[in-house]
Structures are given as C-alpha cells and as structure tokens.
mmCIF file of C-alpha atoms in Angstrom:
data_model
loop_
_atom_site.group_PDB
_atom_site.id
_atom_site.type_symbol
_atom_site.label_atom_id
_atom_site.label_comp_id
_atom_site.label_asym_id
_atom_site.label_seq_id
_atom_site.Cartn_x
_atom_site.Cartn_y
_atom_site.Cartn_z
ATOM 1 C CA ASP A 1 33.071 33.198 -35.114
ATOM 2 C CA ALA A 2 32.152 29.658 -34.658
ATOM 3 C CA MET A 3 29.061 29.732 -32.911
ATOM 4 C CA VAL A 4 25.759 27.054 -32.493
ATOM 5 C CA ILE A 5 22.312 29.020 -33.337
ATOM 6 C CA GLN A 6 19.303 28.624 -32.543
ATOM 7 C CA ASN A 7 15.906 30.036 -34.152
ATOM 8 C CA PRO A 8 13.303 31.105 -33.495
ATOM 9 C CA ARG A 9 14.498 32.529 -29.430
ATOM 10 C CA TYR A 10 11.155 32.681 -29.017
ATOM 11 C CA GLN A 11 8.003 30.039 -29.907
ATOM 12 C CA VAL A 12 4.313 30.860 -28.969
ATOM 13 C CA THR A 13 2.309 27.910 -29.997
ATOM 14 C CA GLN A 14 -1.130 26.514 -29.458
ATOM 15 C CA PHE A 15 -1.797 23.521 -27.438
ATOM 16 C CA GLY A 16 -1.561 20.494 -30.249
ATOM 17 C CA LYS A 17 -0.577 22.618 -33.048
ATOM 18 C CA PRO A 18 2.828 21.175 -34.132
ATOM 19 C CA VAL A 19 6.171 23.531 -33.963
ATOM 20 C CA THR A 20 9.580 22.968 -34.770
ATOM 21 C CA LEU A 21 12.612 24.415 -33.750
ATOM 22 C CA SER A 22 16.107 24.408 -35.484
ATOM 23 C CA CYS A 23 19.450 24.620 -34.880
ATOM 24 C CA SER A 24 22.723 24.930 -36.504
ATOM 25 C CA GLN A 25 26.137 25.207 -35.845
ATOM 26 C CA THR A 26 29.974 26.048 -37.501
ATOM 27 C CA LEU A 27 31.932 24.450 -35.228
ATOM 28 C CA ASN A 28 31.951 20.990 -37.767
ATOM 29 C CA HIS A 29 31.027 18.598 -34.695
ATOM 30 C CA ASN A 30 30.055 15.164 -34.862
ATOM 31 C CA VAL A 31 27.879 15.034 -31.795
ATOM 32 C CA MET A 32 24.601 17.219 -32.034
ATOM 33 C CA TYR A 33 21.896 17.543 -28.533
ATOM 34 C CA TRP A 34 18.560 18.298 -27.431
ATOM 35 C CA TYR A 35 17.831 19.500 -23.960
ATOM 36 C CA GLN A 36 14.533 20.795 -22.481
ATOM 37 C CA GLN A 37 15.145 23.126 -19.338
ATOM 38 C CA LYS A 38 12.216 23.775 -17.027
ATOM 39 C CA SER A 39 12.210 26.874 -14.438
ATOM 40 C CA SER A 40 15.033 26.364 -12.374
ATOM 41 C CA GLN A 41 15.549 22.703 -13.068
ATOM 42 C CA ALA A 42 18.910 20.726 -14.738
ATOM 43 C CA PRO A 43 19.113 20.158 -18.901
ATOM 44 C CA LYS A 44 17.505 17.187 -19.710
ATOM 45 C CA LEU A 45 18.182 15.513 -22.222
ATOM 46 C CA LEU A 46 15.689 14.603 -24.944
ATOM 47 C CA PHE A 47 18.155 12.805 -27.797
ATOM 48 C CA HIS A 48 21.622 13.188 -29.427
ATOM 49 C CA TYR A 49 22.908 12.115 -32.232
ATOM 50 C CA TYR A 50 25.923 10.813 -33.173
ATOM 51 C CA ASP A 51 26.947 12.115 -37.000
ATOM 52 C CA LYS A 52 23.636 10.224 -38.043
ATOM 53 C CA ASP A 53 23.093 8.088 -35.648
ATOM 54 C CA PHE A 54 19.994 8.837 -33.526
ATOM 55 C CA ASN A 55 20.180 7.617 -29.518
ATOM 56 C CA ASN A 56 16.559 8.448 -27.766
ATOM 57 C CA GLU A 57 16.739 8.654 -24.645
ATOM 58 C CA ALA A 58 14.117 5.997 -22.780
ATOM 59 C CA ASP A 59 11.341 8.506 -21.441
ATOM 60 C CA THR A 60 11.492 10.877 -24.050
ATOM 61 C CA PRO A 61 8.160 11.146 -25.170
ATOM 62 C CA ASP A 62 7.341 10.096 -28.479
ATOM 63 C CA ASN A 63 5.822 13.300 -29.243
ATOM 64 C CA PHE A 64 9.564 14.627 -29.484
ATOM 65 C CA GLN A 65 11.085 13.612 -33.061
ATOM 66 C CA SER A 66 14.161 15.108 -34.124
ATOM 67 C CA ARG A 67 15.946 15.203 -37.492
ATOM 68 C CA ARG A 68 19.629 16.077 -38.547
ATOM 69 C CA PRO A 69 19.615 16.047 -42.600
ATOM 70 C CA ASN A 70 23.471 17.607 -42.439
ATOM 71 C CA THR A 71 25.969 17.945 -40.052
ATOM 72 C CA SER A 72 25.377 21.825 -39.105
ATOM 73 C CA PHE A 73 21.849 21.021 -38.783
ATOM 74 C CA CYS A 74 19.374 19.606 -36.414
ATOM 75 C CA PHE A 75 15.197 19.977 -35.689
ATOM 76 C CA LEU A 76 13.373 19.317 -32.845
ATOM 77 C CA ASP A 77 9.858 18.909 -33.373
ATOM 78 C CA ILE A 78 6.953 18.299 -30.732
ATOM 79 C CA ARG A 79 3.652 16.783 -33.041
ATOM 80 C CA SER A 80 1.074 17.980 -30.884
ATOM 81 C CA PRO A 81 2.133 20.478 -28.200
ATOM 82 C CA GLY A 82 1.005 20.063 -24.636
ATOM 83 C CA LEU A 83 1.221 22.753 -21.575
ATOM 84 C CA GLY A 84 4.247 20.566 -19.869
ATOM 85 C CA ASP A 85 6.196 20.632 -22.727
ATOM 86 C CA ALA A 86 6.074 25.086 -22.104
ATOM 87 C CA ALA A 87 10.409 24.986 -21.635
ATOM 88 C CA MET A 88 13.799 26.463 -22.561
ATOM 89 C CA TYR A 89 14.930 24.183 -25.357
ATOM 90 C CA LEU A 90 18.119 23.386 -25.740
ATOM 91 C CA CYS A 91 21.037 22.953 -28.541
ATOM 92 C CA ALA A 92 24.202 21.899 -27.528
ATOM 93 C CA THR A 93 27.002 20.380 -29.904
ATOM 94 C CA SER A 94 30.133 18.163 -29.263
ATOM 95 C CA SER A 95 33.052 17.495 -31.139
ATOM 96 C CA HIS A 96 33.474 14.091 -28.686
ATOM 97 C CA GLY A 97 30.607 12.680 -27.102
ATOM 98 C CA GLY A 98 31.251 13.506 -23.328
ATOM 99 C CA GLU A 99 33.563 16.256 -24.173
ATOM 100 C CA SER A 100 32.561 19.558 -23.364
ATOM 101 C CA GLN A 101 29.847 20.877 -25.034
ATOM 102 C CA TYR A 102 28.703 24.326 -26.411
ATOM 103 C CA PHE A 103 24.714 25.344 -26.161
ATOM 104 C CA GLY A 104 23.050 27.645 -28.419
ATOM 105 C CA PRO A 105 21.424 30.475 -26.559
ATOM 106 C CA GLY A 106 17.980 28.353 -26.854
ATOM 107 C CA THR A 107 14.406 29.024 -27.650
ATOM 108 C CA ARG A 108 11.486 29.708 -25.226
ATOM 109 C CA LEU A 109 8.348 27.406 -25.549
ATOM 110 C CA THR A 110 5.261 28.771 -24.416
ATOM 111 C CA VAL A 111 1.827 26.683 -25.473
ATOM 112 C CA LEU A 112 -0.897 28.325 -25.163
ATOM 113 C CA SER B 1 18.882 7.946 -11.438
ATOM 114 C CA GLN B 2 23.466 9.339 -11.831
ATOM 115 C CA GLN B 3 22.213 13.156 -11.545
ATOM 116 C CA GLY B 4 24.286 15.009 -9.642
ATOM 117 C CA GLU B 5 23.144 16.848 -6.117
ATOM 118 C CA GLU B 6 24.279 20.695 -6.068
ATOM 119 C CA ASP B 7 25.001 22.072 -3.026
ATOM 120 C CA PRO B 8 23.868 24.590 -1.570
ATOM 121 C CA GLN B 9 21.000 24.825 -3.570
ATOM 122 C CA ALA B 10 20.878 28.542 -3.541
ATOM 123 C CA LEU B 11 23.864 31.103 -2.148
ATOM 124 C CA SER B 12 24.473 35.261 -1.716
ATOM 125 C CA ILE B 13 27.713 36.919 -0.950
ATOM 126 C CA GLN B 14 29.141 40.188 -1.501
ATOM 127 C CA GLU B 15 31.373 41.315 -3.935
ATOM 128 C CA GLY B 16 35.054 40.361 -3.941
ATOM 129 C CA GLU B 17 34.289 37.457 -1.585
ATOM 130 C CA ASN B 18 34.989 33.954 -2.664
ATOM 131 C CA ALA B 19 32.314 31.084 -3.467
ATOM 132 C CA THR B 20 32.010 27.633 -3.511
ATOM 133 C CA MET B 21 29.907 25.423 -4.477
ATOM 134 C CA ASN B 22 30.119 21.633 -4.436
ATOM 135 C CA CYS B 23 28.647 18.423 -6.331
ATOM 136 C CA SER B 24 28.279 15.194 -5.700
ATOM 137 C CA TYR B 25 27.197 12.519 -8.154
ATOM 138 C CA LYS B 26 26.585 8.140 -7.982
ATOM 139 C CA THR B 27 29.013 6.508 -10.645
ATOM 140 C CA SER B 28 31.969 6.070 -11.301
ATOM 141 C CA ILE B 29 33.159 8.934 -14.604
ATOM 142 C CA ASN B 30 35.387 10.037 -17.222
ATOM 143 C CA ASN B 31 35.393 13.266 -16.671
ATOM 144 C CA LEU B 32 33.486 16.077 -14.808
ATOM 145 C CA GLN B 33 32.568 19.581 -16.167
ATOM 146 C CA TRP B 34 31.153 22.751 -14.333
ATOM 147 C CA TYR B 35 29.245 25.056 -16.498
ATOM 148 C CA ARG B 36 27.520 28.865 -16.119
ATOM 149 C CA GLN B 37 24.201 29.946 -17.190
ATOM 150 C CA ASN B 38 22.901 33.181 -17.197
ATOM 151 C CA SER B 39 18.955 33.754 -16.448
ATOM 152 C CA GLY B 40 17.228 33.210 -19.797
ATOM 153 C CA ARG B 41 20.439 31.612 -21.514
ATOM 154 C CA GLY B 42 22.163 29.009 -23.310
ATOM 155 C CA LEU B 43 25.138 27.076 -20.748
ATOM 156 C CA VAL B 44 28.548 28.049 -20.674
ATOM 157 C CA HIS B 45 31.515 25.625 -20.651
ATOM 158 C CA LEU B 46 33.944 26.369 -18.296
ATOM 159 C CA ILE B 47 35.872 24.060 -17.060
ATOM 160 C CA LEU B 48 36.906 20.380 -17.371
ATOM 161 C CA ILE B 49 38.516 18.268 -14.474
ATOM 162 C CA ARG B 50 39.794 14.306 -16.040
ATOM 163 C CA SER B 51 38.844 11.260 -13.776
ATOM 164 C CA ASN B 52 42.370 11.191 -13.262
ATOM 165 C CA GLU B 53 42.681 15.081 -12.610
ATOM 166 C CA ARG B 54 42.671 16.517 -8.536
ATOM 167 C CA GLU B 55 42.423 20.530 -9.262
ATOM 168 C CA LYS B 56 42.480 22.783 -12.341
ATOM 169 C CA HIS B 57 42.685 26.573 -12.623
ATOM 170 C CA SER B 58 41.221 28.660 -15.159
ATOM 171 C CA GLY B 59 41.299 32.420 -14.201
ATOM 172 C CA ARG B 60 39.611 32.854 -11.071
ATOM 173 C CA LEU B 61 38.526 29.710 -10.910
ATOM 174 C CA ARG B 62 39.540 26.573 -9.037
ATOM 175 C CA VAL B 63 37.761 23.069 -10.032
ATOM 176 C CA THR B 64 38.823 20.163 -7.056
ATOM 177 C CA LEU B 65 38.141 16.466 -7.833
ATOM 178 C CA ASP B 66 37.465 13.636 -5.804
ATOM 179 C CA THR B 67 36.857 10.663 -6.957
ATOM 180 C CA SER B 68 37.250 8.251 -3.581
ATOM 181 C CA LYS B 69 33.978 10.405 -2.476
ATOM 182 C CA LYS B 70 32.018 11.380 -5.641
ATOM 183 C CA SER B 71 32.597 14.992 -5.077
ATOM 184 C CA SER B 72 33.473 17.905 -6.931
ATOM 185 C CA SER B 73 33.602 21.819 -6.215
ATOM 186 C CA LEU B 74 34.057 24.975 -7.687
ATOM 187 C CA LEU B 75 35.753 27.982 -5.907
ATOM 188 C CA ILE B 76 35.327 31.771 -7.686
ATOM 189 C CA THR B 77 37.393 34.221 -6.524
ATOM 190 C CA ALA B 78 37.329 37.424 -5.820
ATOM 191 C CA SER B 79 33.431 37.458 -7.295
ATOM 192 C CA ARG B 80 32.360 40.018 -9.453
ATOM 193 C CA ALA B 81 28.441 40.854 -10.056
ATOM 194 C CA ALA B 82 29.201 39.243 -13.546
ATOM 195 C CA ASP B 83 29.720 36.088 -12.128
ATOM 196 C CA THR B 84 25.768 35.773 -10.840
ATOM 197 C CA ALA B 85 24.483 32.929 -12.592
ATOM 198 C CA SER B 86 23.718 29.102 -12.172
ATOM 199 C CA TYR B 87 26.504 27.199 -12.070
ATOM 200 C CA PHE B 88 25.858 23.455 -12.808
ATOM 201 C CA CYS B 89 27.867 20.430 -12.485
ATOM 202 C CA ALA B 90 27.572 17.624 -15.197
ATOM 203 C CA THR B 91 29.623 14.200 -15.754
ATOM 204 C CA GLU B 92 30.527 11.443 -18.470
ATOM 205 C CA GLY B 93 29.834 8.037 -17.390
ATOM 206 C CA ASN B 94 32.453 6.041 -17.994
ATOM 207 C CA PHE B 95 30.003 4.105 -20.052
ATOM 208 C CA GLY B 96 30.868 5.729 -23.650
ATOM 209 C CA ASN B 97 27.614 6.829 -24.733
ATOM 210 C CA GLU B 98 28.194 10.210 -25.460
ATOM 211 C CA LYS B 99 26.066 11.708 -22.790
ATOM 212 C CA LEU B 100 26.529 14.064 -19.957
ATOM 213 C CA THR B 101 24.173 14.142 -16.901
ATOM 214 C CA PHE B 102 23.741 17.301 -15.224
ATOM 215 C CA GLY B 103 23.679 18.524 -11.423
ATOM 216 C CA THR B 104 20.192 20.487 -10.035
ATOM 217 C CA GLY B 105 22.574 23.346 -10.286
ATOM 218 C CA THR B 106 23.897 26.368 -7.574
ATOM 219 C CA ARG B 107 22.127 29.871 -7.729
ATOM 220 C CA LEU B 108 24.579 32.371 -7.205
ATOM 221 C CA THR B 109 23.798 36.096 -6.658
ATOM 222 C CA ILE B 110 26.841 38.870 -6.104
ATOM 223 C CA ILE B 111 25.467 41.372 -3.930
ATOM 224 C CA PRO B 112 27.364 44.967 -4.968
#
C-alpha cells in the first residue's frame, strides 16, 4: 500500500545532542511537509518542499534544518535540541500544494 | 494569523448521537479540509470542500461551508466509540503557496 513512513517512531535524545528524523513516501508526491505538534495543539508547519524547492516558515528556528535528497525521502535535522523541542514531529505529503495531505504516524521526540 | 478556531474545544456525547463541530477562519480560501487524529498518531484526511461548494457528504460525515461567514461545520451522524479522536479543520488560502493552516481542534469523546 502507498504510504508515508516515519522512523523512528520514538526518539530520545539529550539536550544539545543532534538528532535526525526521517520520512519516506511511496506515493510519489511532489510536496513534502514537516510539522511540529505539541500536546493538545494544532500541527505547526516548520517547512515544506515542492519538488526540490525548499520553503521555510518565517518563525521556524534556525536550529531546525531539512534535506530532501530525492522524491521519496525527507529528513528533519535538529542541530541542538532543547527541552522546548520535545514534541510529535509529523511528516506529510501532497500531490499538489493545497490538496489533501497524507500524514505519517509521527515521531515522538523526548529531550532529556 | 490565519489560524482557524474550532468550537467546541471538547465535546462528549453518547454513542449513537450526532456530533457537530464548527470551524471559523479569517481569510479567503481555495478549500477547507477536515482531518481526524487519534491519540498519539498522525492525521487522517476525512473530506475536502472547495470554496465554490456548500455541502459535501462522505459516509456518516457531512460538511458544510459558508464562505460569507468564513465558517464550516462537520457533522458525524450515528457516532461510534471509534470516532473518539481530535478533529482539525485546515484551510488552503488562495495564495498558491501549497500550505494548509490548521485550526485549534475539537477533542471528541464518544461514551459507549
């Protein structure tokens, strides 16, 4: 089945220790998104790629970076995680911007 | 901010009853979407309604859109315990920037 896969599902890191979250898709969608979601809040868009074009949200901290080496994969790098970065990180894809988005199961990040 | 507001924030009903959630937004849109999120999971797309549509059905779901009032409602009929989840509306603004803006969400609990 076509899907969006996120690894790992749970990630524990130490304060200041870099971490990378991964997302892959078999849908062959052009657009990939990274969201941060804290408890009982709406997903907050961090950035997205339309093909290889990277679009950063104005309020996304520099601590967050992303890479999309090919259509199928997208990575979220957190260079120096702080306690405030503990959250669920959701990857999503869309065939065209603004249309229905398909979400992965998320990665729960804990920062010690 | 274009973020939508959802009302109510939380809703508890008996199984078999109908559940209605409302969403308001601030700017002109191309479409409005509803998503469901089970606890600790990714979001699942439920239904998309375009700005030139007024009502849409999918199974037990009925969505209405009133662009003059900048509001939408999601009705779930004959609720089931499995409908327990958070429900988010999301809007695509008519800026052509491939992004969705999510509302604050309604936490729905179905009491068996």
